[in-house]
PDB file of C-alpha atoms in Angstrom:
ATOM      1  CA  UNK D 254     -13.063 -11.404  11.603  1.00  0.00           C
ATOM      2  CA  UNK D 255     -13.882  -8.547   8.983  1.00  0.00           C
ATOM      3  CA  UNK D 256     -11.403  -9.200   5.662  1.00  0.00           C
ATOM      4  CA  UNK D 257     -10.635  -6.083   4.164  1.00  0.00           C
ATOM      5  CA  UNK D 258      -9.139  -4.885   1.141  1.00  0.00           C
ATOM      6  CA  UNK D 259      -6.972  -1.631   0.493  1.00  0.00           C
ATOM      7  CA  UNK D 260      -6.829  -0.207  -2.890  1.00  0.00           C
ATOM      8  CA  UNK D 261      -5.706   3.367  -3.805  1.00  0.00           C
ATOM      9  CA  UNK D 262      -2.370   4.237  -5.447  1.00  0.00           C
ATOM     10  CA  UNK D 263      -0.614   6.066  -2.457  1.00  0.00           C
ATOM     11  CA  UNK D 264       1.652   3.231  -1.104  1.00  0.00           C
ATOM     12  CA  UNK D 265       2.144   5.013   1.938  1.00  0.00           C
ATOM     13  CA  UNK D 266      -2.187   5.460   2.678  1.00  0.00           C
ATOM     14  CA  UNK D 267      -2.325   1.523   1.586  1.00  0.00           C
ATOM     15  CA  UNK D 268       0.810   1.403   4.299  1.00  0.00           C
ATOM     16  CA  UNK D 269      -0.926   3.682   7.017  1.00  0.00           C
ATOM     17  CA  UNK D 270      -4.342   2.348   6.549  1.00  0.00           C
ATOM     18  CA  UNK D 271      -2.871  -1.390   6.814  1.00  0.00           C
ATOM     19  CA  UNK D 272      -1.134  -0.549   9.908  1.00  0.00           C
ATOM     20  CA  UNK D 273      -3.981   1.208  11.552  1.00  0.00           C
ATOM     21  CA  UNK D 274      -7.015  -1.664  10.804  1.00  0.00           C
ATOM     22  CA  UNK D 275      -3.997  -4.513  11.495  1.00  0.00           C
ATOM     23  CA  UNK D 276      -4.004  -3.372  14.660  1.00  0.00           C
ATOM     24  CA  UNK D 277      -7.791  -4.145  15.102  1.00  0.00           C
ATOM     25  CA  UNK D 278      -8.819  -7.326  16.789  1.00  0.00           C
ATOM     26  CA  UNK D 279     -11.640  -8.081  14.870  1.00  0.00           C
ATOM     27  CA  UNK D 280     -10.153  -6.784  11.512  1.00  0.00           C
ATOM     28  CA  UNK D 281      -7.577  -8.589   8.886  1.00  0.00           C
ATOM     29  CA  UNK D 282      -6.113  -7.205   5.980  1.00  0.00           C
ATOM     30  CA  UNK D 283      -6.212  -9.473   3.251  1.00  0.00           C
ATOM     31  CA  UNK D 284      -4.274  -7.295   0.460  1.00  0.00           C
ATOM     32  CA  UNK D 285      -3.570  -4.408  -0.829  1.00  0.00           C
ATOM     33  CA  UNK D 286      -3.918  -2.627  -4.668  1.00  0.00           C
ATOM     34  CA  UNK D 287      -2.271   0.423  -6.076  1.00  0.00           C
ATOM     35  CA  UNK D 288      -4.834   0.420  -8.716  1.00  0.00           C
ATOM     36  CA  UNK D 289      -8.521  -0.012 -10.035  1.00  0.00           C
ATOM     37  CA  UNK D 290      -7.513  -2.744 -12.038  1.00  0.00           C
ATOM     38  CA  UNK D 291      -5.699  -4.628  -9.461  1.00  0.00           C
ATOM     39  CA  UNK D 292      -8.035  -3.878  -7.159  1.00  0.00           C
ATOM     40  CA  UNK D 293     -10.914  -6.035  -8.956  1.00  0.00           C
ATOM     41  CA  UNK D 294      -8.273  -9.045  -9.280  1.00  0.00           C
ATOM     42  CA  UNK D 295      -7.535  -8.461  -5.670  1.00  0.00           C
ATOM     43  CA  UNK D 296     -11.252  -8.669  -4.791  1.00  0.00           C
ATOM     44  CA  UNK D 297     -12.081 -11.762  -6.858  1.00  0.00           C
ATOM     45  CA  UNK D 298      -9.010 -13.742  -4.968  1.00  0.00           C
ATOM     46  CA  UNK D 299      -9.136 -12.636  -1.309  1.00  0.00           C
ATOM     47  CA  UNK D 300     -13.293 -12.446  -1.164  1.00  0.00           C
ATOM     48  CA  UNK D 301     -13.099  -9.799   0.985  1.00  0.00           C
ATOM     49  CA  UNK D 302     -15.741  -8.426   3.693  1.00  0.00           C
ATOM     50  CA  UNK D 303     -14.950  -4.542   3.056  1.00  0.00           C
ATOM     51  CA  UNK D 304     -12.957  -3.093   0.015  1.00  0.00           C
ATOM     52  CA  UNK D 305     -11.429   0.817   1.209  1.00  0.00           C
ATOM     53  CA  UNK D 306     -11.453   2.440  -2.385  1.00  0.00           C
ATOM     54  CA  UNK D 307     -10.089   5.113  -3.820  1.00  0.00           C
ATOM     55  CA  UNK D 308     -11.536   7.418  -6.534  1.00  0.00           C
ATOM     56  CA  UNK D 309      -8.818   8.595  -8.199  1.00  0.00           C
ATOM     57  CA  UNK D 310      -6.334   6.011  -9.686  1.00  0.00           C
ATOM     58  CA  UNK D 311      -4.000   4.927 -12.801  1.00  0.00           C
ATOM     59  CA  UNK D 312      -5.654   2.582 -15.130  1.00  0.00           C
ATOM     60  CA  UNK D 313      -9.308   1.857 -13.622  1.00  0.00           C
ATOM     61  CA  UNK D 314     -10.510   4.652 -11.745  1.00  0.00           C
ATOM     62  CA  UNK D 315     -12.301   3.255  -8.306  1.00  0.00           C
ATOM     63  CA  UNK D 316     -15.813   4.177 -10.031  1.00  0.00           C
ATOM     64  CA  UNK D 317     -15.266   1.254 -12.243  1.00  0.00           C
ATOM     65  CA  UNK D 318     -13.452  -0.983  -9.970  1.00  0.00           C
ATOM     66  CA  UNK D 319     -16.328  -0.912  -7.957  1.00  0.00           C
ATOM     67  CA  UNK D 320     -19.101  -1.952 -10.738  1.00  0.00           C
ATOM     68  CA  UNK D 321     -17.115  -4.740 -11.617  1.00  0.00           C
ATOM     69  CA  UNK D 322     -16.378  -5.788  -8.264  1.00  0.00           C
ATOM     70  CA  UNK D 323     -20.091  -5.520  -7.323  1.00  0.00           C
ATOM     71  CA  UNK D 324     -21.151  -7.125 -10.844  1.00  0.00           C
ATOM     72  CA  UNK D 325     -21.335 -10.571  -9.830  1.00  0.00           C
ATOM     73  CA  UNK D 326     -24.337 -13.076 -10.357  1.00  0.00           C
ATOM     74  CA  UNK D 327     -26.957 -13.514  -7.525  1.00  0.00           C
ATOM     75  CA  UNK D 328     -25.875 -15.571  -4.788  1.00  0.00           C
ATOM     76  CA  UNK D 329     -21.988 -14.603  -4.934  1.00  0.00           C
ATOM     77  CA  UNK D 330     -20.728 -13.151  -2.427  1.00  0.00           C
ATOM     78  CA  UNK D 331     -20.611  -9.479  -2.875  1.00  0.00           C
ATOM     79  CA  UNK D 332     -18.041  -7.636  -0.673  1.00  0.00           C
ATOM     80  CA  UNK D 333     -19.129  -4.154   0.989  1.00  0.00           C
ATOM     81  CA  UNK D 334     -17.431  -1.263  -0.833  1.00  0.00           C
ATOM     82  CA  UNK D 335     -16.409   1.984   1.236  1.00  0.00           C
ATOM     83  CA  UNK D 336     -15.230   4.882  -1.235  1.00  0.00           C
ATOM     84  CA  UNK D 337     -12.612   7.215   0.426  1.00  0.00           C
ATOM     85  CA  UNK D 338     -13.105  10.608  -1.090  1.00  0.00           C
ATOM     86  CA  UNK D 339     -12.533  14.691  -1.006  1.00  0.00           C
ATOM     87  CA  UNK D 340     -15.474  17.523  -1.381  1.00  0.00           C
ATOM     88  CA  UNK D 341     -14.331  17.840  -4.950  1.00  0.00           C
ATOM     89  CA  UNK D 342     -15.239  14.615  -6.151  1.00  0.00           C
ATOM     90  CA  UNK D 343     -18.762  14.489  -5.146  1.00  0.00           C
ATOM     91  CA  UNK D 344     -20.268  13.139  -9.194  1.00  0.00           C
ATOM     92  CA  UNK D 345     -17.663  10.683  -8.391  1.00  0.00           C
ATOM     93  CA  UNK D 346     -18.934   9.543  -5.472  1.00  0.00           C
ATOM     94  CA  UNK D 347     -23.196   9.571  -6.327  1.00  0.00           C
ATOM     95  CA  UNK D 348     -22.422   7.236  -9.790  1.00  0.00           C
ATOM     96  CA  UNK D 349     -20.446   5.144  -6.796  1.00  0.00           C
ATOM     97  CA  UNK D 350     -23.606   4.764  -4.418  1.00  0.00           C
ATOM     98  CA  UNK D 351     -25.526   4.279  -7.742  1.00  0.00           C
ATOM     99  CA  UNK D 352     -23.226   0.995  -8.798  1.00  0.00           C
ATOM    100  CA  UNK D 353     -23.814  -0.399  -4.890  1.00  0.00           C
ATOM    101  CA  UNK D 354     -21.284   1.169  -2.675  1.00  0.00           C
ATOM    102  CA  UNK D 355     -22.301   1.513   0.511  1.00  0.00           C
ATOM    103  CA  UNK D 356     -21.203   4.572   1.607  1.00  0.00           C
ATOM    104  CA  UNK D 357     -18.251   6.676   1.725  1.00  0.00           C
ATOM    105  CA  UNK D 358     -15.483   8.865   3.873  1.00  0.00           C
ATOM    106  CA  UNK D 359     -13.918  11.631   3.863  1.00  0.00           C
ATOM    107  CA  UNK D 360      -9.885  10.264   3.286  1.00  0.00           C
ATOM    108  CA  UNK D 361      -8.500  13.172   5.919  1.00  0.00           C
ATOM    109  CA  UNK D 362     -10.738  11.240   8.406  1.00  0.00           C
ATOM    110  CA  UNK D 363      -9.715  10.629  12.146  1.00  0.00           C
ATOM    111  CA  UNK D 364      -8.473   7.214  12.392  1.00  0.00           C
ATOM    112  CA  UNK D 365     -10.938   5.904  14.665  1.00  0.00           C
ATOM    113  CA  UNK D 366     -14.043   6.578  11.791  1.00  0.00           C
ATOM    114  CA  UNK D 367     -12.143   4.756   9.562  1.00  0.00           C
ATOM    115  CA  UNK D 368     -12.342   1.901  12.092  1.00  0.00           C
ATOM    116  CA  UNK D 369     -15.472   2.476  13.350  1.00  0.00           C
ATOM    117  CA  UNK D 370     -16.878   2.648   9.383  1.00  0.00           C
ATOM    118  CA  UNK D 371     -15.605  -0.671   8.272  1.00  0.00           C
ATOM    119  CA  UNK D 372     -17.104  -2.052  11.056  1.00  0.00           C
ATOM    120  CA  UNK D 373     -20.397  -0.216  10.320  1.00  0.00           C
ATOM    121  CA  UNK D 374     -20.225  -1.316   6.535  1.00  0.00           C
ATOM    122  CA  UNK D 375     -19.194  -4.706   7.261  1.00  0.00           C
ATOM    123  CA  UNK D 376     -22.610  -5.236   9.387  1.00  0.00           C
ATOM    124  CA  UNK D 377     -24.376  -3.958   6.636  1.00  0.00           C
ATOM    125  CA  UNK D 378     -25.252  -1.030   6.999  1.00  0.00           C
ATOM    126  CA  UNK D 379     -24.405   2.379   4.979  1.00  0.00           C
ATOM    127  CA  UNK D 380     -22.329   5.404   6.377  1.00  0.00           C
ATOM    128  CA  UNK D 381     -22.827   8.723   4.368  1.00  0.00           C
ATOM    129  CA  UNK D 382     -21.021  11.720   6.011  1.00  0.00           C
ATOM    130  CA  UNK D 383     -23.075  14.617   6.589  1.00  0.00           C
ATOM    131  CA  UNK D 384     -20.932  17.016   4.938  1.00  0.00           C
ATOM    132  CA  UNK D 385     -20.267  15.326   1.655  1.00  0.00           C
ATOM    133  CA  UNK D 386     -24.054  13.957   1.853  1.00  0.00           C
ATOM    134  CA  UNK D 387     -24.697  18.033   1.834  1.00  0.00           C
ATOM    135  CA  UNK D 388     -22.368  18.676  -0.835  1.00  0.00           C
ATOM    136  CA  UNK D 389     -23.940  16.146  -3.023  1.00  0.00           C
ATOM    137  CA  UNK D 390     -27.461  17.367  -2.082  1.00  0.00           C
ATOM    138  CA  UNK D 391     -27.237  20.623  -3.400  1.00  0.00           C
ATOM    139  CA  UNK D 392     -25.203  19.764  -6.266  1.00  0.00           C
ATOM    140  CA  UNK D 393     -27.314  17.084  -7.615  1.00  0.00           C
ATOM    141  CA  UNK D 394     -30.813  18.537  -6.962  1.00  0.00           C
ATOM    142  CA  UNK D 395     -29.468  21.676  -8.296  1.00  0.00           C
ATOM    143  CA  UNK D 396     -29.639  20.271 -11.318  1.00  0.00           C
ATOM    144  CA  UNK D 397     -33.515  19.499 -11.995  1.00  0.00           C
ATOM    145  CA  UNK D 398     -32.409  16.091 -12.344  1.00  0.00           C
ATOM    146  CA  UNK D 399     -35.923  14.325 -10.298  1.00  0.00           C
ATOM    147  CA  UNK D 400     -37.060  11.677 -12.298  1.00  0.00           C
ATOM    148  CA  UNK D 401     -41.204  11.366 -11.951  1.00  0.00           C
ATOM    149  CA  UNK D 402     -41.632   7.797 -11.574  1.00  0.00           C
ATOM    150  CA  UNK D 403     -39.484   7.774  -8.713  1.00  0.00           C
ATOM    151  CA  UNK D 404     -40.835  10.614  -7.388  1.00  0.00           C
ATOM    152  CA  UNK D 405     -44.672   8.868  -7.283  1.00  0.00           C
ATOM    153  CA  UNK D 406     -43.157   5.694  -5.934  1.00  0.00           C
ATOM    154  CA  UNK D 407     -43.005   7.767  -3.291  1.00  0.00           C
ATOM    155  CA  UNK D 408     -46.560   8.026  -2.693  1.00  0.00           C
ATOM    156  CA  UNK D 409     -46.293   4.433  -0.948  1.00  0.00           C
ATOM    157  CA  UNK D 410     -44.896   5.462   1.917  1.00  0.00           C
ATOM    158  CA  UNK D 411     -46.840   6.934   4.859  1.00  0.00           C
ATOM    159  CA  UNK D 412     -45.822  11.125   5.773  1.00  0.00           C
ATOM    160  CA  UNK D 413     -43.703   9.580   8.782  1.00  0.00           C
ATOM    161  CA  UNK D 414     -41.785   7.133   6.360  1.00  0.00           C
ATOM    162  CA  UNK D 415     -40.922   9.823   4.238  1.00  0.00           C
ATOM    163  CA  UNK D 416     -39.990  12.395   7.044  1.00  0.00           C
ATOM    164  CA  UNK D 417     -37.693   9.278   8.061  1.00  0.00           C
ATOM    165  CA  UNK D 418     -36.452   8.947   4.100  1.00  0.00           C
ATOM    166  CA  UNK D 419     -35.988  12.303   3.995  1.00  0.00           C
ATOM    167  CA  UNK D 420     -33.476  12.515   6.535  1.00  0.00           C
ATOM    168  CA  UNK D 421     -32.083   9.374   5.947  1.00  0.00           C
ATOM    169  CA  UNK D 422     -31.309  11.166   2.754  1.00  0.00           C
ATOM    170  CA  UNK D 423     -29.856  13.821   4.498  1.00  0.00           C
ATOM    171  CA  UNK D 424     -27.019  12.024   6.214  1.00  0.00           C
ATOM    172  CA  UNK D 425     -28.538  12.236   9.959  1.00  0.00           C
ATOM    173  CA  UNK D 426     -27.933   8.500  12.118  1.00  0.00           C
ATOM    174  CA  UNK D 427     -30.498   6.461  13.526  1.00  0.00           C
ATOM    175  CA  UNK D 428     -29.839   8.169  16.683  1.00  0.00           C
ATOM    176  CA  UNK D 429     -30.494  11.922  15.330  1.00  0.00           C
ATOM    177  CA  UNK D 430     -33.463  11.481  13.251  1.00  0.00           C
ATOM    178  CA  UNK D 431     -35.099   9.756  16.796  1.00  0.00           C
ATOM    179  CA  UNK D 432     -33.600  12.940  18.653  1.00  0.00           C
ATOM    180  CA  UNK D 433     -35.180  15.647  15.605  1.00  0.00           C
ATOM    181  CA  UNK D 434     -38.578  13.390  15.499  1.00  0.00           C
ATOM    182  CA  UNK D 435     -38.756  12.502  18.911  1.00  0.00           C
ATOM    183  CA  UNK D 436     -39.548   8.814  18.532  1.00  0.00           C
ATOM    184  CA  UNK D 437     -37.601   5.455  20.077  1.00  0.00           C
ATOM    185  CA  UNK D 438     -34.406   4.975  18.386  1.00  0.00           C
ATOM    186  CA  UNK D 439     -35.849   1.517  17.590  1.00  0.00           C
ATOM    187  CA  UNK D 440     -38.904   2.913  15.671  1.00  0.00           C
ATOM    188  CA  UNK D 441     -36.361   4.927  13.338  1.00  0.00           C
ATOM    189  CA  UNK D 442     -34.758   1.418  12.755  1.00  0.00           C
ATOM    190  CA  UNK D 443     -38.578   0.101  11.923  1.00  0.00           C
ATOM    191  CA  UNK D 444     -39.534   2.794   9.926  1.00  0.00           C
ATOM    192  CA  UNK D 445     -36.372   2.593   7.696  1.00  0.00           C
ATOM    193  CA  UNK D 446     -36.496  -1.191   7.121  1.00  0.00           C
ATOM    194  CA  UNK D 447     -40.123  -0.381   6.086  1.00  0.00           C
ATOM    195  CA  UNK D 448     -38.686   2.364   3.666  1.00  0.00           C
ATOM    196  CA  UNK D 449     -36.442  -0.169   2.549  1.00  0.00           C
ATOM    197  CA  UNK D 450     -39.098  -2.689   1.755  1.00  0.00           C
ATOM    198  CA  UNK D 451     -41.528  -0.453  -0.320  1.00  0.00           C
ATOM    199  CA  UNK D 452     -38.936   1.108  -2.597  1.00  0.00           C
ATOM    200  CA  UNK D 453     -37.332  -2.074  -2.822  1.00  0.00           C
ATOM    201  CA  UNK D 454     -33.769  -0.554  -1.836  1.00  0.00           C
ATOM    202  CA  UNK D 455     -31.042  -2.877  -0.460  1.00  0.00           C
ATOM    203  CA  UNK D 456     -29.836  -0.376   2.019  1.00  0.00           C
ATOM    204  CA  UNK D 457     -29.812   2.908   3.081  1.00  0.00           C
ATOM    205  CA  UNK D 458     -26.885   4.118   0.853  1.00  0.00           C
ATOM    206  CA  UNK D 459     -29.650   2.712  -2.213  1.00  0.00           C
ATOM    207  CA  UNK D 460     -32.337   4.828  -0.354  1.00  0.00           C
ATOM    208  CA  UNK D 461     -29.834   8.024  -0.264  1.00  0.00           C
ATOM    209  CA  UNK D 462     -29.355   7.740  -3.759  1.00  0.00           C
ATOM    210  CA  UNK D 463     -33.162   7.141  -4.203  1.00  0.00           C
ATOM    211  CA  UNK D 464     -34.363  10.124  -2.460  1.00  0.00           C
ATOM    212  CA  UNK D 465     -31.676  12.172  -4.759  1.00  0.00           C
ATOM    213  CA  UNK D 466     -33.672  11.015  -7.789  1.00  0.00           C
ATOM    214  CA  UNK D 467     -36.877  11.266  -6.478  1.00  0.00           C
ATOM    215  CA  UNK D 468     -36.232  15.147  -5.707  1.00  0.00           C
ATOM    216  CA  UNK D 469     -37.179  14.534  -2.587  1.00  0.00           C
ATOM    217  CA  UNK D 470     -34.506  16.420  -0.919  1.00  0.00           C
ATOM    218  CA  UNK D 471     -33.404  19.600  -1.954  1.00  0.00           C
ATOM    219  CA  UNK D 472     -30.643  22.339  -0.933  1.00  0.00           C
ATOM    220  CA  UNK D 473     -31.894  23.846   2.610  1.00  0.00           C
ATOM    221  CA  UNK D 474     -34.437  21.250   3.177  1.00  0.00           C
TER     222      UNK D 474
END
């Protein structure tokens, strides 16, 4: 069973989010916060699988929540974190993949991506919505942010590992960078554990963030 944990300060999303991933089989609710502050406690006592958190709350925003509920010592169990989110809280959401979440939703979603991306985050790997991983794109690299050491890390990989990083980076799936490269669905999957190796990345959310930095995508590309 995936454990989740709902924390934003709407009682009736915590309500409607509940009622909607109760009604999973393979998917319990173990509590629910109305704040960033609860949220932690919440997460320390339940050890959940999957935390849903919000940005946007009264007394510890869900950027800080999630740094302290990822800040635990090696060997702890560290619970996934999804971040629901809007277009205009994209800063919001890149310091959030920066502290360890592991992706993030839009929170007008379609019910079943909601229950499709806990289980997706719960087995580890990252879900980045093309059109807020766009957003954030051109409003990060717009800045002339790319740090240089990142950027010759980068030099490690082969030109197909970074054609795969790159669109990793860009929000495509497994499935649509094999379709745009024309390779076996199963050699994407190689090619990004590879990726994930050399830079030394956790998961692909870490190698979104790391391509961001690196400047190796940029608005248009």
């Amino acid at each position: 069973m995936i454990k989740v944990l709902l924390v934003d300060d709407q009682a009736m999303v915590r309500e409607g989010f509940g009622a909607l991933l109760r009604a999973q089989p393979d998917i319990v609710v173990v509590g629910d916060a109305p704040d960033g502050l609860a949220g932690v406690s919440a997460a320390r006592l339940h050890d959940p699988d999957v935390v849903l958190m919000d940005i946007r709350m009264p007394k510890l925003d869900g950027l800080e929540a999630t740094r302290r509920i990822l800040d635990v010592p090696r060997g702890v169990h560290r619970p996934k974190v999804l971040m629901l989110t809007t277009f205009d809280l994209d800063d919001y959401v890149f310091e959030a993949l920066r502290a360890g979440a592991s992706g993030f939703l839009l929170k007008d979603a379609p019910a079943a991506e909601l229950v499709s991306a806990v289980r997706i985050v719960a087995a580890g790997e990252a879900l980045l919505a093309p059109s807020v991983t766009r957003r954030l794109i051109e409003d990060y690299t717009g800045r002339g942010r790319a740090d240089p050491a990142k950027r010759n890390v980068l030099n490690g990989l082969t030109p197909r590992e970074t054609d795969v990083l790159r669109l990793v980076a860009r929000g495509l799936s497994n499935q649509e960078i094999a379709a745009q490269l024309v390779l076996a669905e199963q050699t994407v999957k190689t090619h990004v554990s590879r990726v994930l190796t050399k830079l030394a990345l956790r998961d692909r959310a870490q190698a979104v963030v790391f391509a961001y930095e690196a400047g190796l995508v940029t608005p248009g590309t």
